[in-house]
Short mmCIF file of N, CA and C in Angstrom, two decimals:
data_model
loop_
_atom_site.label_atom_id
_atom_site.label_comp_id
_atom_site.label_asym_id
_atom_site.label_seq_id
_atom_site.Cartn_x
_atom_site.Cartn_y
_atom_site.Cartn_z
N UNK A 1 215.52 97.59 92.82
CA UNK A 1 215.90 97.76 94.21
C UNK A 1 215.52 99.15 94.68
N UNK A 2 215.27 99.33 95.84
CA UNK A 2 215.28 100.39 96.72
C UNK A 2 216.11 101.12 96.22
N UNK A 3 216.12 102.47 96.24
CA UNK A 3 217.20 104.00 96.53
C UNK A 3 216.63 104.93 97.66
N UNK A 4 216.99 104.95 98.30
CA UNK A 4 217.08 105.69 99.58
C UNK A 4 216.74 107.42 99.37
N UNK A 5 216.17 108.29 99.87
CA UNK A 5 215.87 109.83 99.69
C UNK A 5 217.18 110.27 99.42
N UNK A 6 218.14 109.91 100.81
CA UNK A 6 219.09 110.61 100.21
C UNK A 6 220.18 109.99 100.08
N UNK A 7 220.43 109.00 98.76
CA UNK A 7 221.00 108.77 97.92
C UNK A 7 220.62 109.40 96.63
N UNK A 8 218.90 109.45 96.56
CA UNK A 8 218.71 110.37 95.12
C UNK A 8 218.88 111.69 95.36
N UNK A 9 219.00 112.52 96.87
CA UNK A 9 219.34 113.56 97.05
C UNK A 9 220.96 114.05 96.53
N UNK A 10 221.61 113.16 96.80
CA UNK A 10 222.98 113.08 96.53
C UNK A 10 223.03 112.97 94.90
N UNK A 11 222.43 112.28 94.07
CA UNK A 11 222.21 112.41 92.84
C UNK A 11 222.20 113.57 91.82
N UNK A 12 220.98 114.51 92.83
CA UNK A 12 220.37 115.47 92.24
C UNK A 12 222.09 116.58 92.31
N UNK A 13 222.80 116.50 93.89
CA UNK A 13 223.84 117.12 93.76
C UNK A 13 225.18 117.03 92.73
N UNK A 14 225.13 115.86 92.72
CA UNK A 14 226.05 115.37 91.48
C UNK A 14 225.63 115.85 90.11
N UNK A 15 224.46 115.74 89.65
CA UNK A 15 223.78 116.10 88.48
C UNK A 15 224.47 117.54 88.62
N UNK A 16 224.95 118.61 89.19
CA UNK A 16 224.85 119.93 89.17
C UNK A 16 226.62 120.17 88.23
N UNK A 17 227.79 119.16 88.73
CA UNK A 17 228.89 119.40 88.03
C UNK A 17 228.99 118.09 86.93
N UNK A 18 228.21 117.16 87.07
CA UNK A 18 228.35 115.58 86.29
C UNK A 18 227.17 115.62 84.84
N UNK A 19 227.59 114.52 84.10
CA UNK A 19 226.09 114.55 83.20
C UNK A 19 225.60 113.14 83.72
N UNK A 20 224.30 112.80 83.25
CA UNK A 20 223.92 110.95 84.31
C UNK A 20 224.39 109.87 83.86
N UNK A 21 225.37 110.17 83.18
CA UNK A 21 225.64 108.62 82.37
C UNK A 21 227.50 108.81 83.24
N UNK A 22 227.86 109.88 83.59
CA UNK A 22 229.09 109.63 84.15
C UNK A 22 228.66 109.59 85.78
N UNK A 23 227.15 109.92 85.99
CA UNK A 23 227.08 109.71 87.63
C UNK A 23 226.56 108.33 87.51
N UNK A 24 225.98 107.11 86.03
CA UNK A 24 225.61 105.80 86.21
C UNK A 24 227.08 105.15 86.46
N UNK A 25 228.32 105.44 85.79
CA UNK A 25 229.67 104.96 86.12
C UNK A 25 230.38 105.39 87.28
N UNK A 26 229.84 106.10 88.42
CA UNK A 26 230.23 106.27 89.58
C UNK A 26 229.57 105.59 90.73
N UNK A 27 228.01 105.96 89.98
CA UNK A 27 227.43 104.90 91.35
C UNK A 27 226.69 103.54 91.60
N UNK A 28 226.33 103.50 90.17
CA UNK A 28 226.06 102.01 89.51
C UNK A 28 224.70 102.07 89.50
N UNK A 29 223.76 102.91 89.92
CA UNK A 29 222.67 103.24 89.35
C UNK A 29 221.90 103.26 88.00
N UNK A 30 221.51 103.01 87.73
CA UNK A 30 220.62 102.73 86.65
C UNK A 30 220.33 104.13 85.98
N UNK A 31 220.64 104.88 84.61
CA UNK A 31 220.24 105.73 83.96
C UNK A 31 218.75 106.08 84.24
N UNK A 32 217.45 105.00 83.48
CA UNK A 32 216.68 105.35 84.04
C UNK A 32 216.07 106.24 85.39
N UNK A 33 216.85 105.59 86.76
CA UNK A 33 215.97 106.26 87.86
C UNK A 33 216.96 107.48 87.76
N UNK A 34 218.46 107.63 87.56
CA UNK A 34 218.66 108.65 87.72
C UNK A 34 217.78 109.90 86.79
N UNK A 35 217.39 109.51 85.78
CA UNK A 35 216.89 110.62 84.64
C UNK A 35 215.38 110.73 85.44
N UNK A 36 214.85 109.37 85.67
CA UNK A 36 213.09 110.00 86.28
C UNK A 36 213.56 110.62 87.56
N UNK A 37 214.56 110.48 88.75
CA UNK A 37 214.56 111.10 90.07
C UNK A 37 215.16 112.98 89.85
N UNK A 38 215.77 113.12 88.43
CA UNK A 38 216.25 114.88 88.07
C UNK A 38 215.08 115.19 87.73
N UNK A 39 214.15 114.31 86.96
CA UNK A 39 212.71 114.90 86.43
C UNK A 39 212.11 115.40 87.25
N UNK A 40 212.14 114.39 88.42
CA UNK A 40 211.08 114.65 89.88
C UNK A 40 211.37 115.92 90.19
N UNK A 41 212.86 116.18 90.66
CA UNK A 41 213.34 117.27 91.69
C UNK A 41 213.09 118.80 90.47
N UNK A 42 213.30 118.31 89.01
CA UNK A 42 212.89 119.91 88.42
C UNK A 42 211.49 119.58 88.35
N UNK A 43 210.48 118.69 88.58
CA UNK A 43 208.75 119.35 88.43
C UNK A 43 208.23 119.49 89.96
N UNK A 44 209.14 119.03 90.71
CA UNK A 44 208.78 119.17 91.89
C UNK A 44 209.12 119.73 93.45
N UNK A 45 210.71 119.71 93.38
CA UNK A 45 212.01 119.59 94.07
C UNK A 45 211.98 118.71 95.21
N UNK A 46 211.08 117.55 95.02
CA UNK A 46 211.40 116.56 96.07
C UNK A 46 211.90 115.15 95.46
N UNK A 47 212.66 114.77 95.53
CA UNK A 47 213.31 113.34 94.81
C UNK A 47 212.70 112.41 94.51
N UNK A 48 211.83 112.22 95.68
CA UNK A 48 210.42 110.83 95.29
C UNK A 48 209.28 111.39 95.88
N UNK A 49 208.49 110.33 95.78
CA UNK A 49 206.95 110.88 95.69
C UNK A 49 206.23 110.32 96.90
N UNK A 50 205.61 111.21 97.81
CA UNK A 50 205.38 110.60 99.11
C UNK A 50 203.78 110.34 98.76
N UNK A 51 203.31 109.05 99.25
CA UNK A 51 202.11 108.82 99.02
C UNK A 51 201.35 109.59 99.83
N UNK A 52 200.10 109.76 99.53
CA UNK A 52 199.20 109.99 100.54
C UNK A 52 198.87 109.53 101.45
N UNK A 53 198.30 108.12 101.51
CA UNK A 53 197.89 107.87 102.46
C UNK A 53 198.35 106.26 101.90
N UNK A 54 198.61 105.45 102.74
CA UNK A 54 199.26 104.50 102.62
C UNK A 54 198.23 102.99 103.36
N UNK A 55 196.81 102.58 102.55
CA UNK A 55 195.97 101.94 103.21
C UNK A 55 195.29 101.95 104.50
N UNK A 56 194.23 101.57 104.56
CA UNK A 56 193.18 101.72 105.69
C UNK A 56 194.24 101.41 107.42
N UNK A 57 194.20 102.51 108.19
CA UNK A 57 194.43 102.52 109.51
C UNK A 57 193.92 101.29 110.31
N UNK A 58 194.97 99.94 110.99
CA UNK A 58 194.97 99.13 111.49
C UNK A 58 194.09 98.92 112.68
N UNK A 59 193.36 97.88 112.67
CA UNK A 59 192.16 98.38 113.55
C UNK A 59 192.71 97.74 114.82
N UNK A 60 193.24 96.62 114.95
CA UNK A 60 193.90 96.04 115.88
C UNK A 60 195.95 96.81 115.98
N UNK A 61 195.53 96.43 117.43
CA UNK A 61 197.00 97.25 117.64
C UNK A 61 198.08 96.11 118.12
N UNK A 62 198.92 96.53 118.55
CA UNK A 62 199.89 95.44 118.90
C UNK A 62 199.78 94.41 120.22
N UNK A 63 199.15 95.45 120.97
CA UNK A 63 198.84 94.55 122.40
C UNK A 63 197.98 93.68 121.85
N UNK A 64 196.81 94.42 121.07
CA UNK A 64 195.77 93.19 120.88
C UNK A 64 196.08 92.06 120.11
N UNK A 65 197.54 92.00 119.12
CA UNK A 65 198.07 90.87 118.30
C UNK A 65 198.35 90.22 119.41
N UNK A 66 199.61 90.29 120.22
CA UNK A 66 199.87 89.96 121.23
C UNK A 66 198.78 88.88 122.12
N UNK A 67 198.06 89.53 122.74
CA UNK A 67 196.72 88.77 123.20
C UNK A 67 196.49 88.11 122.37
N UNK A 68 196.04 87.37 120.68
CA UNK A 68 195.26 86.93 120.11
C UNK A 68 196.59 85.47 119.97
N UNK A 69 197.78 85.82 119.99
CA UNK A 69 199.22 85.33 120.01
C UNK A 69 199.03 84.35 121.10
N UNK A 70 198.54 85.14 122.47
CA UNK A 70 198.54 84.79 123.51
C UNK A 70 197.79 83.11 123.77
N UNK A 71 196.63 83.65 123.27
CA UNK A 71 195.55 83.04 123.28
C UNK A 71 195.68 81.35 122.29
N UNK A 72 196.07 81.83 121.28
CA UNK A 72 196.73 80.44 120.42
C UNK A 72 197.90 79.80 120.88
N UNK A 73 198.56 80.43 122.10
CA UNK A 73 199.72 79.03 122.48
C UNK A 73 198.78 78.40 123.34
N UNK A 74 198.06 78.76 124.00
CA UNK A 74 197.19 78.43 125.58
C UNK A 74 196.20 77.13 124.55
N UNK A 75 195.76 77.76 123.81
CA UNK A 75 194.64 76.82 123.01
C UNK A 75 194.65 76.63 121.40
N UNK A 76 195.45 75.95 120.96
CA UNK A 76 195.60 76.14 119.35
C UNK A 76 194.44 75.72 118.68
N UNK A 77 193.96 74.96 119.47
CA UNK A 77 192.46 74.72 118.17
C UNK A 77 191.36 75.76 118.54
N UNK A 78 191.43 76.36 118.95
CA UNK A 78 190.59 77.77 118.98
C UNK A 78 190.06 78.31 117.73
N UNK A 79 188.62 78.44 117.35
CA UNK A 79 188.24 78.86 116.21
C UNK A 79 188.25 80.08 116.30
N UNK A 80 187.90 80.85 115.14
CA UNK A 80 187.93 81.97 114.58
C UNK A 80 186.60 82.67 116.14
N UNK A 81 185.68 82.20 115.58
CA UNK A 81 184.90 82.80 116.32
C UNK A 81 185.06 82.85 118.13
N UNK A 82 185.43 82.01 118.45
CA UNK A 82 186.16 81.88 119.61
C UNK A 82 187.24 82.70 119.71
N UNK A 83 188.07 83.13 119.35
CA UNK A 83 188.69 84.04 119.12
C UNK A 83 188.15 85.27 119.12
N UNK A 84 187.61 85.52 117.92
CA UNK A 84 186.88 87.22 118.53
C UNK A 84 186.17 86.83 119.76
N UNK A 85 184.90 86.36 120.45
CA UNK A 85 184.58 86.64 121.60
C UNK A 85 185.49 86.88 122.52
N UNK A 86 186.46 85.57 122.47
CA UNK A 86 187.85 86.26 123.28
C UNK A 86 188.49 87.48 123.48
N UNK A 87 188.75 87.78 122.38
CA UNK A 87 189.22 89.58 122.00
C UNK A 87 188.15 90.07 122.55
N UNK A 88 187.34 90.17 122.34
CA UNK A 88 185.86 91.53 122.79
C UNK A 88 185.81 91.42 124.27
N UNK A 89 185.90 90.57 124.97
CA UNK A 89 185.56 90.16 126.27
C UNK A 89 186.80 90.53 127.40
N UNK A 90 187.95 90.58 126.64
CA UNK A 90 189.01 91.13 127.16
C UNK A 90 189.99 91.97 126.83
N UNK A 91 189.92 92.68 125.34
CA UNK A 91 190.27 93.70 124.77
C UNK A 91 189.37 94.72 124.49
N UNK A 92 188.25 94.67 124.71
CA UNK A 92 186.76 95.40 124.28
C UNK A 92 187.18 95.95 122.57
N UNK A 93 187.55 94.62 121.77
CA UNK A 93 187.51 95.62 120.35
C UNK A 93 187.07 94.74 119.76
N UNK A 94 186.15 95.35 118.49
CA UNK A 94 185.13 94.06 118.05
C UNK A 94 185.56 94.17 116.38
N UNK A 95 185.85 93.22 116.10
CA UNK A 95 186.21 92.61 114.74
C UNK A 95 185.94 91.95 114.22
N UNK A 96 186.04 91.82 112.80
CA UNK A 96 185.24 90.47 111.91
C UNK A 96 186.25 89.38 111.78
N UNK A 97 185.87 88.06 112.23
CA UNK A 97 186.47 86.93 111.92
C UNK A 97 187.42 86.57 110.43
N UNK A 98 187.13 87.70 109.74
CA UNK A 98 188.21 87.31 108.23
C UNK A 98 189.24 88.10 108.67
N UNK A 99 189.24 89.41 109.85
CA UNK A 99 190.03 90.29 110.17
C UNK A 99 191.14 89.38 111.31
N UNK A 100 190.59 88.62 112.17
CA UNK A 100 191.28 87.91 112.71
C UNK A 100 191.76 87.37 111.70
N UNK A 101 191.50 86.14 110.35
CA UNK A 101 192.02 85.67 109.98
C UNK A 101 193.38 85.99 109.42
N UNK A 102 193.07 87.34 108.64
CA UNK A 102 194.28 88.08 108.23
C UNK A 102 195.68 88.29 108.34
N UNK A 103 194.57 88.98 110.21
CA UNK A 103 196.35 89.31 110.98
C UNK A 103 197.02 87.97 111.67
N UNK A 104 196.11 86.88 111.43
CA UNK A 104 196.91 85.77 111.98
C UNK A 104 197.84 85.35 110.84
N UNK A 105 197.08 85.16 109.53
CA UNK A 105 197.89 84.92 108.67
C UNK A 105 199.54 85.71 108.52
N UNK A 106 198.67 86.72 108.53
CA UNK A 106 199.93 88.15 108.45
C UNK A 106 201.29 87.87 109.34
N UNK A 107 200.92 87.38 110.40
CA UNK A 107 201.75 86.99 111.72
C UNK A 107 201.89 85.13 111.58
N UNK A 108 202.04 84.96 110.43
CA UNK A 108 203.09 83.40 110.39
C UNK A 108 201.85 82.43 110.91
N UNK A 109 200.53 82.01 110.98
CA UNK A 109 200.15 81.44 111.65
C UNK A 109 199.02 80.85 110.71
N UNK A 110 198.99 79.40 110.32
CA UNK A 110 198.33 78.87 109.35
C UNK A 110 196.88 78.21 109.77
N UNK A 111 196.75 77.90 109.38
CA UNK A 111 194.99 77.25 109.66
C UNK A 111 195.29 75.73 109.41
N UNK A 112 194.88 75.11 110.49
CA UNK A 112 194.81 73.80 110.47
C UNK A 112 193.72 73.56 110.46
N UNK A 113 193.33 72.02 110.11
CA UNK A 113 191.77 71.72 110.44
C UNK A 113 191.73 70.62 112.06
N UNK A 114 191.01 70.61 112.66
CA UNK A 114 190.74 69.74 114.11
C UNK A 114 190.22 68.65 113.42
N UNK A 115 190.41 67.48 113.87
CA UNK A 115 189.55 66.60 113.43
C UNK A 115 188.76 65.47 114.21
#
């Protein structure tokens, strides 16, 4: 499970009058993270570890989900490619059809076949 910054912040304070096995019987924490989150704060003094960079910057934004949202109640059998021209022609942003696929997926929305 999750631990919160500052819950392991609060940790690190306890660690100062407690040892970690009487702060695992106070807060129900797990020995482990308490022993790797004191490790962190003495090699580092920050509790957890902030990533760098956290995957490629979203090329589509929310209005443009929205619109693409839009566009599939109006017309559900709308293909992929129909779709991007759509987007480009009235969002001016140009994307690859697996990228549509993605964020549709991403956003609850399955692929049917027309028949």
């Amino acid at each position: 499970r999750h631990i919160s910054t500052s819950v392991k912040e609060q940790l690190v304070y306890m660690s100062r009058n407690m040892k970690p096995k009487e702060i695992v019987k106070c807060t129900g924490i797990g020995k482990t993270c308490i022993y790797r989150t004191l490790g962190l704060w003495k090699r580092t003094s920050h509790v957890s570890r902030k990533p760098v960079r956290i995957g490629c910057p979203r090329v589509l934004n929310g209005i443009d989900l929205a619109y693409l949202e839009s566009v599939i109640e109006r017309t559900p059998d709308a293909s992929l490619p129909e779709l991007k021209s759509l987007l480009h022609q009235a969002r001016r942003v140009s994307v690859s059809e697996a990228t549509i696929s993605r964020v549709l997926r991403r956003r609850g929305f399955t692929r049917k076949r027309v028949r």
